[in-house]
GROMACS .gro file of C-alpha atoms in nm:
model
  364
    1UNK     CA    1   0.352  -1.952   0.810
    2UNK     CA    2   0.228  -2.024   1.161
    3UNK     CA    3  -0.131  -2.019   1.286
    4UNK     CA    4  -0.117  -1.851   1.626
    5UNK     CA    5  -0.478  -1.857   1.740
    6UNK     CA    6  -0.839  -1.879   1.624
    7UNK     CA    7  -1.101  -1.660   1.795
    8UNK     CA    8  -1.469  -1.732   1.746
    9UNK     CA    9  -1.635  -1.400   1.813
   10UNK     CA   10  -2.004  -1.320   1.826
   11UNK     CA   11  -2.059  -1.313   1.451
   12UNK     CA   12  -1.722  -1.386   1.290
   13UNK     CA   13  -1.408  -1.595   1.316
   14UNK     CA   14  -1.061  -1.440   1.350
   15UNK     CA   15  -0.752  -1.632   1.234
   16UNK     CA   16  -0.420  -1.494   1.364
   17UNK     CA   17  -0.114  -1.569   1.153
   18UNK     CA   18   0.262  -1.516   1.176
   19UNK     CA   19   0.466  -1.506   0.857
   20UNK     CA   20   0.846  -1.512   0.835
   21UNK     CA   21   0.985  -1.349   0.523
   22UNK     CA   22   1.146  -1.592   0.281
   23UNK     CA   23   1.446  -1.512   0.061
   24UNK     CA   24   1.345  -1.334  -0.259
   25UNK     CA   25   1.006  -1.221  -0.123
   26UNK     CA   26   0.976  -0.841  -0.122
   27UNK     CA   27   0.606  -0.784  -0.059
   28UNK     CA   28   0.289  -0.942   0.073
   29UNK     CA   29  -0.089  -0.893   0.058
   30UNK     CA   30  -0.410  -1.094   0.083
   31UNK     CA   31  -0.653  -1.130  -0.205
   32UNK     CA   32  -1.006  -1.004  -0.148
   33UNK     CA   33  -1.149  -1.337  -0.266
   34UNK     CA   34  -0.979  -1.535   0.010
   35UNK     CA   35  -1.218  -1.767   0.193
   36UNK     CA   36  -1.232  -2.037   0.458
   37UNK     CA   37  -1.373  -2.381   0.390
   38UNK     CA   38  -1.465  -2.654   0.637
   39UNK     CA   39  -1.324  -2.997   0.553
   40UNK     CA   40  -1.580  -3.211   0.372
   41UNK     CA   41  -1.794  -2.911   0.275
   42UNK     CA   42  -1.811  -2.687  -0.030
   43UNK     CA   43  -1.952  -2.390   0.161
   44UNK     CA   44  -1.727  -2.084   0.160
   45UNK     CA   45  -1.689  -1.849   0.456
   46UNK     CA   46  -1.589  -1.522   0.293
   47UNK     CA   47  -1.319  -1.282   0.404
   48UNK     CA   48  -1.465  -0.980   0.586
   49UNK     CA   49  -1.158  -0.792   0.706
   50UNK     CA   50  -0.782  -0.811   0.717
   51UNK     CA   51  -0.599  -0.654   1.008
   52UNK     CA   52  -0.238  -0.554   0.945
   53UNK     CA   53  -0.221  -0.702   0.594
   54UNK     CA   54  -0.340  -0.509   0.283
   55UNK     CA   55  -0.627  -0.650   0.079
   56UNK     CA   56  -0.555  -0.660  -0.293
   57UNK     CA   57  -0.807  -0.684  -0.576
   58UNK     CA   58  -0.813  -0.705  -0.953
   59UNK     CA   59  -0.884  -0.332  -0.970
   60UNK     CA   60  -0.615  -0.215  -0.728
   61UNK     CA   61  -0.308  -0.407  -0.612
   62UNK     CA   62  -0.194  -0.307  -0.263
   63UNK     CA   63   0.110  -0.456  -0.090
   64UNK     CA   64   0.305  -0.419   0.230
   65UNK     CA   65   0.679  -0.399   0.157
   66UNK     CA   66   0.922  -0.596   0.368
   67UNK     CA   67   1.208  -0.401   0.523
   68UNK     CA   68   1.477  -0.654   0.620
   69UNK     CA   69   1.574  -1.023   0.580
   70UNK     CA   70   1.380  -1.282   0.782
   71UNK     CA   71   1.131  -1.016   0.887
   72UNK     CA   72   0.845  -1.155   1.098
   73UNK     CA   73   0.500  -1.010   1.047
   74UNK     CA   74   0.175  -1.088   1.231
   75UNK     CA   75  -0.171  -1.022   1.095
   76UNK     CA   76  -0.529  -1.140   1.131
   77UNK     CA   77  -0.797  -1.246   0.885
   78UNK     CA   78  -1.165  -1.217   0.976
   79UNK     CA   79  -1.414  -1.451   0.810
   80UNK     CA   80  -1.784  -1.508   0.828
   81UNK     CA   81  -1.838  -1.716   1.140
   82UNK     CA   82  -1.709  -2.072   1.108
   83UNK     CA   83  -1.875  -2.340   1.325
   84UNK     CA   84  -1.697  -2.414   1.651
   85UNK     CA   85  -1.457  -2.704   1.676
   86UNK     CA   86  -1.431  -2.789   1.305
   87UNK     CA   87  -1.118  -2.832   1.093
   88UNK     CA   88  -1.098  -2.579   0.810
   89UNK     CA   89  -0.871  -2.444   0.536
   90UNK     CA   90  -0.787  -2.086   0.442
   91UNK     CA   91  -0.773  -2.056   0.063
   92UNK     CA   92  -0.635  -1.750  -0.116
   93UNK     CA   93  -0.593  -1.915  -0.457
   94UNK     CA   94  -0.600  -2.287  -0.526
   95UNK     CA   95  -0.432  -2.224  -0.864
   96UNK     CA   96  -0.132  -2.044  -0.711
   97UNK     CA   97   0.115  -2.248  -0.508
   98UNK     CA   98   0.270  -1.927  -0.372
   99UNK     CA   99  -0.061  -1.798  -0.232
  100UNK     CA  100  -0.158  -1.807   0.135
  101UNK     CA  101  -0.325  -2.147   0.126
  102UNK     CA  102  -0.330  -2.298   0.476
  103UNK     CA  103  -0.477  -2.646   0.513
  104UNK     CA  104  -0.599  -2.837   0.814
  105UNK     CA  105  -0.645  -2.562   1.073
  106UNK     CA  106  -0.789  -2.746   1.373
  107UNK     CA  107  -0.867  -2.526   1.674
  108UNK     CA  108  -0.811  -2.690   2.011
  109UNK     CA  109  -1.145  -2.637   2.185
  110UNK     CA  110  -1.007  -2.782   2.509
  111UNK     CA  111  -0.795  -2.469   2.558
  112UNK     CA  112  -0.976  -2.142   2.620
  113UNK     CA  113  -0.773  -1.821   2.610
  114UNK     CA  114  -0.845  -1.450   2.591
  115UNK     CA  115  -0.903  -1.286   2.253
  116UNK     CA  116  -0.584  -1.161   2.091
  117UNK     CA  117  -0.507  -0.794   2.159
  118UNK     CA  118  -0.529  -0.645   1.810
  119UNK     CA  119  -0.374  -0.314   1.908
  120UNK     CA  120  -0.070  -0.483   2.057
  121UNK     CA  121  -0.028  -0.703   1.749
  122UNK     CA  122  -0.029  -0.404   1.512
  123UNK     CA  123   0.196  -0.200   1.740
  124UNK     CA  124   0.451  -0.480   1.759
  125UNK     CA  125   0.442  -0.556   1.383
  126UNK     CA  126   0.371  -0.225   1.205
  127UNK     CA  127   0.348  -0.189   0.828
  128UNK     CA  128   0.616   0.070   0.760
  129UNK     CA  129   0.575   0.090   0.382
  130UNK     CA  130   0.273   0.023   0.164
  131UNK     CA  131   0.267   0.023  -0.216
  132UNK     CA  132  -0.037   0.035  -0.442
  133UNK     CA  133  -0.104   0.043  -0.814
  134UNK     CA  134  -0.408   0.101  -1.032
  135UNK     CA  135  -0.501   0.213  -1.384
  136UNK     CA  136  -0.601   0.566  -1.481
  137UNK     CA  137  -0.692   0.617  -1.848
  138UNK     CA  138  -0.493   0.306  -1.940
  139UNK     CA  139  -0.184   0.436  -1.756
  140UNK     CA  140  -0.041   0.240  -1.461
  141UNK     CA  141  -0.021   0.463  -1.152
  142UNK     CA  142   0.187   0.354  -0.853
  143UNK     CA  143   0.213   0.503  -0.507
  144UNK     CA  144   0.414   0.428  -0.194
  145UNK     CA  145   0.313   0.541   0.157
  146UNK     CA  146   0.561   0.548   0.443
  147UNK     CA  147   0.562   0.745   0.767
  148UNK     CA  148   0.296   0.987   0.644
  149UNK     CA  149   0.479   1.061   0.320
  150UNK     CA  150   0.299   0.963  -0.002
  151UNK     CA  151   0.481   0.949  -0.334
  152UNK     CA  152   0.285   0.879  -0.654
  153UNK     CA  153   0.433   0.836  -1.001
  154UNK     CA  154   0.395   0.695  -1.348
  155UNK     CA  155   0.645   0.642  -1.629
  156UNK     CA  156   0.608   0.710  -2.001
  157UNK     CA  157   0.850   0.654  -2.287
  158UNK     CA  158   0.851   0.981  -2.486
  159UNK     CA  159   1.034   1.115  -2.787
  160UNK     CA  160   1.044   1.489  -2.733
  161UNK     CA  161   1.372   1.685  -2.730
  162UNK     CA  162   1.532   1.340  -2.741
  163UNK     CA  163   1.422   0.991  -2.639
  164UNK     CA  164   1.355   0.946  -2.269
  165UNK     CA  165   1.158   0.774  -1.999
  166UNK     CA  166   0.963   1.057  -1.840
  167UNK     CA  167   0.881   1.008  -1.474
  168UNK     CA  168   0.582   1.211  -1.353
  169UNK     CA  169   0.568   1.234  -0.975
  170UNK     CA  170   0.358   1.383  -0.699
  171UNK     CA  171   0.481   1.403  -0.339
  172UNK     CA  172   0.262   1.477  -0.037
  173UNK     CA  173   0.417   1.547   0.301
  174UNK     CA  174   0.203   1.482   0.610
  175UNK     CA  175   0.497   1.387   0.832
  176UNK     CA  176   0.474   1.690   1.060
  177UNK     CA  177   0.817   1.817   0.954
  178UNK     CA  178   1.004   1.935   0.645
  179UNK     CA  179   1.156   1.672   0.416
  180UNK     CA  180   1.406   1.692   0.131
  181UNK     CA  181   1.328   1.588  -0.224
  182UNK     CA  182   1.648   1.560  -0.427
  183UNK     CA  183   1.709   1.404  -0.768
  184UNK     CA  184   2.058   1.301  -0.657
  185UNK     CA  185   1.885   1.083  -0.395
  186UNK     CA  186   1.707   0.893  -0.671
  187UNK     CA  187   1.837   0.596  -0.870
  188UNK     CA  188   1.711   0.414  -1.178
  189UNK     CA  189   1.803   0.087  -1.343
  190UNK     CA  190   1.665  -0.125  -1.622
  191UNK     CA  191   1.616  -0.499  -1.648
  192UNK     CA  192   1.651  -0.734  -1.942
  193UNK     CA  193   1.424  -1.033  -1.882
  194UNK     CA  194   1.446  -1.377  -2.038
  195UNK     CA  195   1.195  -1.654  -1.970
  196UNK     CA  196   1.045  -1.450  -1.689
  197UNK     CA  197   1.375  -1.404  -1.502
  198UNK     CA  198   1.609  -1.101  -1.488
  199UNK     CA  199   1.902  -1.167  -1.721
  200UNK     CA  200   2.084  -0.835  -1.702
  201UNK     CA  201   2.070  -0.509  -1.503
  202UNK     CA  202   2.151  -0.180  -1.674
  203UNK     CA  203   2.214   0.147  -1.482
  204UNK     CA  204   2.013   0.441  -1.618
  205UNK     CA  205   2.105   0.811  -1.619
  206UNK     CA  206   1.873   1.077  -1.477
  207UNK     CA  207   1.888   1.422  -1.636
  208UNK     CA  208   1.916   1.716  -1.396
  209UNK     CA  209   1.701   2.024  -1.453
  210UNK     CA  210   2.011   2.207  -1.578
  211UNK     CA  211   2.079   1.939  -1.840
  212UNK     CA  212   1.715   1.937  -1.942
  213UNK     CA  213   1.698   2.317  -1.977
  214UNK     CA  214   1.994   2.304  -2.214
  215UNK     CA  215   1.797   2.075  -2.445
  216UNK     CA  216   1.485   2.285  -2.477
  217UNK     CA  217   1.430   2.654  -2.538
  218UNK     CA  218   1.155   2.667  -2.280
  219UNK     CA  219   1.028   2.435  -2.011
  220UNK     CA  220   0.768   2.186  -2.116
  221UNK     CA  221   0.414   2.283  -2.017
  222UNK     CA  222   0.299   2.122  -1.694
  223UNK     CA  223  -0.044   2.038  -1.830
  224UNK     CA  224   0.110   1.793  -2.077
  225UNK     CA  225   0.144   1.559  -1.783
  226UNK     CA  226  -0.095   1.571  -1.488
  227UNK     CA  227  -0.378   1.748  -1.670
  228UNK     CA  228  -0.358   1.492  -1.949
  229UNK     CA  229  -0.476   1.233  -1.699
  230UNK     CA  230  -0.739   1.460  -1.550
  231UNK     CA  231  -0.800   1.550  -1.189
  232UNK     CA  232  -0.769   1.271  -0.937
  233UNK     CA  233  -0.420   1.158  -1.031
  234UNK     CA  234  -0.253   1.302  -0.722
  235UNK     CA  235  -0.153   1.086  -0.431
  236UNK     CA  236  -0.428   1.237  -0.219
  237UNK     CA  237  -0.656   1.003  -0.409
  238UNK     CA  238  -0.415   0.715  -0.451
  239UNK     CA  239  -0.299   0.711  -0.093
  240UNK     CA  240  -0.593   0.818   0.118
  241UNK     CA  241  -0.906   0.725  -0.072
  242UNK     CA  242  -1.061   0.388  -0.122
  243UNK     CA  243  -1.131   0.193  -0.435
  244UNK     CA  244  -1.474   0.063  -0.514
  245UNK     CA  245  -1.399  -0.274  -0.358
  246UNK     CA  246  -1.172  -0.217  -0.060
  247UNK     CA  247  -1.087   0.041   0.199
  248UNK     CA  248  -0.794   0.101   0.421
  249UNK     CA  249  -0.827   0.277   0.751
  250UNK     CA  250  -0.575   0.374   1.011
  251UNK     CA  251  -0.602   0.542   1.348
  252UNK     CA  252  -0.321   0.644   1.574
  253UNK     CA  253  -0.291   0.788   1.920
  254UNK     CA  254   0.044   0.922   2.031
  255UNK     CA  255   0.209   1.222   2.194
  256UNK     CA  256   0.143   1.430   1.886
  257UNK     CA  257  -0.174   1.239   1.787
  258UNK     CA  258  -0.279   1.219   1.427
  259UNK     CA  259  -0.529   1.009   1.233
  260UNK     CA  260  -0.622   0.931   0.879
  261UNK     CA  261  -0.844   0.703   0.676
  262UNK     CA  262  -1.190   0.706   0.531
  263UNK     CA  263  -1.385   0.390   0.601
  264UNK     CA  264  -1.740   0.513   0.549
  265UNK     CA  265  -2.002   0.306   0.730
  266UNK     CA  266  -1.848  -0.034   0.676
  267UNK     CA  267  -1.732  -0.242   0.968
  268UNK     CA  268  -1.371  -0.216   1.073
  269UNK     CA  269  -1.160  -0.247   1.384
  270UNK     CA  270  -1.053   0.114   1.374
  271UNK     CA  271  -1.202   0.172   1.717
  272UNK     CA  272  -1.463  -0.095   1.763
  273UNK     CA  273  -1.253  -0.255   2.035
  274UNK     CA  274  -1.128   0.066   2.189
  275UNK     CA  275  -0.825   0.072   1.967
  276UNK     CA  276  -0.540   0.308   2.036
  277UNK     CA  277  -0.343   0.198   1.730
  278UNK     CA  278  -0.484  -0.017   1.452
  279UNK     CA  279  -0.442  -0.075   1.084
  280UNK     CA  280  -0.740  -0.238   0.915
  281UNK     CA  281  -0.822  -0.335   0.562
  282UNK     CA  282  -1.182  -0.424   0.487
  283UNK     CA  283  -1.402  -0.524   0.199
  284UNK     CA  284  -1.653  -0.248   0.145
  285UNK     CA  285  -2.024  -0.315   0.179
  286UNK     CA  286  -1.963  -0.682   0.250
  287UNK     CA  287  -2.055  -0.749   0.611
  288UNK     CA  288  -2.173  -0.550   0.909
  289UNK     CA  289  -2.083  -0.625   1.266
  290UNK     CA  290  -2.390  -0.733   1.459
  291UNK     CA  291  -2.279  -0.640   1.808
  292UNK     CA  292  -2.483  -0.329   1.886
  293UNK     CA  293  -2.239  -0.187   2.139
  294UNK     CA  294  -1.933  -0.242   1.923
  295UNK     CA  295  -2.110  -0.107   1.617
  296UNK     CA  296  -2.214   0.213   1.794
  297UNK     CA  297  -1.866   0.260   1.933
  298UNK     CA  298  -1.712   0.203   1.592
  299UNK     CA  299  -1.945   0.447   1.418
  300UNK     CA  300  -1.865   0.717   1.670
  301UNK     CA  301  -1.493   0.644   1.644
  302UNK     CA  302  -1.501   0.654   1.265
  303UNK     CA  303  -1.671   0.992   1.272
  304UNK     CA  304  -1.404   1.126   1.505
  305UNK     CA  305  -1.125   0.983   1.289
  306UNK     CA  306  -1.269   1.136   0.973
  307UNK     CA  307  -1.318   1.477   1.134
  308UNK     CA  308  -0.963   1.469   1.265
  309UNK     CA  309  -0.823   1.342   0.937
  310UNK     CA  310  -0.983   1.623   0.739
  311UNK     CA  311  -0.777   1.873   0.936
  312UNK     CA  312  -0.456   1.677   0.983
  313UNK     CA  313  -0.426   1.562   0.623
  314UNK     CA  314  -0.520   1.876   0.441
  315UNK     CA  315  -0.281   2.006   0.177
  316UNK     CA  316  -0.198   2.367   0.265
  317UNK     CA  317   0.011   2.445  -0.041
  318UNK     CA  318   0.057   2.293  -0.387
  319UNK     CA  319   0.380   2.340  -0.580
  320UNK     CA  320   0.380   2.248  -0.949
  321UNK     CA  321   0.743   2.273  -1.048
  322UNK     CA  322   0.751   2.150  -1.406
  323UNK     CA  323   1.089   1.981  -1.433
  324UNK     CA  324   1.172   1.853  -1.083
  325UNK     CA  325   1.446   2.021  -0.881
  326UNK     CA  326   1.593   1.970  -0.537
  327UNK     CA  327   1.350   2.121  -0.287
  328UNK     CA  328   1.270   2.123   0.082
  329UNK     CA  329   0.905   2.019   0.112
  330UNK     CA  330   0.739   2.158   0.421
  331UNK     CA  331   0.468   1.979   0.616
  332UNK     CA  332   0.126   1.964   0.444
  333UNK     CA  333   0.276   2.068   0.111
  334UNK     CA  334   0.221   1.882  -0.216
  335UNK     CA  335   0.506   1.892  -0.468
  336UNK     CA  336   0.457   1.781  -0.829
  337UNK     CA  337   0.698   1.760  -1.118
  338UNK     CA  338   0.859   1.541  -1.381
  339UNK     CA  339   1.209   1.439  -1.481
  340UNK     CA  340   1.368   1.242  -1.763
  341UNK     CA  341   1.576   0.926  -1.766
  342UNK     CA  342   1.789   0.857  -2.073
  343UNK     CA  343   1.631   0.589  -2.287
  344UNK     CA  344   1.776   0.241  -2.323
  345UNK     CA  345   1.602  -0.065  -2.460
  346UNK     CA  346   1.489  -0.261  -2.154
  347UNK     CA  347   1.199  -0.480  -2.042
  348UNK     CA  348   1.141  -0.324  -1.699
  349UNK     CA  349   1.251  -0.011  -1.516
  350UNK     CA  350   1.307   0.028  -1.142
  351UNK     CA  351   1.308   0.375  -0.986
  352UNK     CA  352   1.393   0.427  -0.618
  353UNK     CA  353   1.366   0.749  -0.419
  354UNK     CA  354   1.539   0.803  -0.085
  355UNK     CA  355   1.332   1.046   0.124
  356UNK     CA  356   1.390   1.105   0.495
  357UNK     CA  357   1.597   0.785   0.509
  358UNK     CA  358   1.317   0.572   0.361
  359UNK     CA  359   1.339   0.391   0.025
  360UNK     CA  360   1.033   0.441  -0.199
  361UNK     CA  361   1.058   0.171  -0.472
  362UNK     CA  362   0.868   0.166  -0.804
  363UNK     CA  363   0.890  -0.104  -1.073
  364UNK     CA  364   0.740  -0.083  -1.425
   0.00000   0.00000   0.00000
């Protein structure tokens, strides 16, 4: 981890960081309870926003997924304003040696530079894939977002027409083009774990719709799955709505311009600094930006983003298949279904989908 720069703005302090992926590390996030602390003081300067790094909480775990070995990623953390010229620490968790705990940050007040260009930082180090998980009626729901495709799923062990792991999935396509969903582009494997470490990997077999139809006289009713969890299970909620404690907002400007994210009235960088391309994660109802001009600009920008998002990210058609089959999913179409994986006694299951050349990983 490298501290690139510290910016003391009008009412907050920005800490810019560069992280190089270490071997065995697949994901990263920042905990919502992260704080800064001046040396020799017990006062905490709370985290306000995270730019280009997901904020995770006890209620909803959100990660960015790394894409290649030794990947370098830059992000920024915004704290309540820290006094000028003091040495301070950034503490994510003092009980966790693997957390982002950075000690002895000492800004050089003899060197004055321009504020870091947030748009350029995010453009140069984009988050390609983001994974989240939360509980719904005591069931663990996971979703992965990548290139405007959102895949949500959960796994249940069932004993009906045989013993299986049943994977219930919901796919939303906002990519602007048709994509292919195919079971033969999906893989599953199980893990045997001993003393917290994988001991053995076991390949698992996915049943095709043809094989499944041979085992039952009629297809299983769709409402046994999604309806059992109630409305709100779909990825439209998992991927594009906020939890009670955090929000994620994104705005893009490009040749085919599109935007999404719902940040409400809380402060974010979505356009407060004239952003053309930003990804911001913020703690809801925590702090407000005091700069009148920036606040007004941000409020207007947020309203524009939300109006645009409501049109660009509207589901035009919903397809509830029942047992999943290979299908071409057109733009702004939501495709839901389930499929079975033959049961084996394992500790964890990993399911990976390959969609439009992107790997969507899920681990239970």
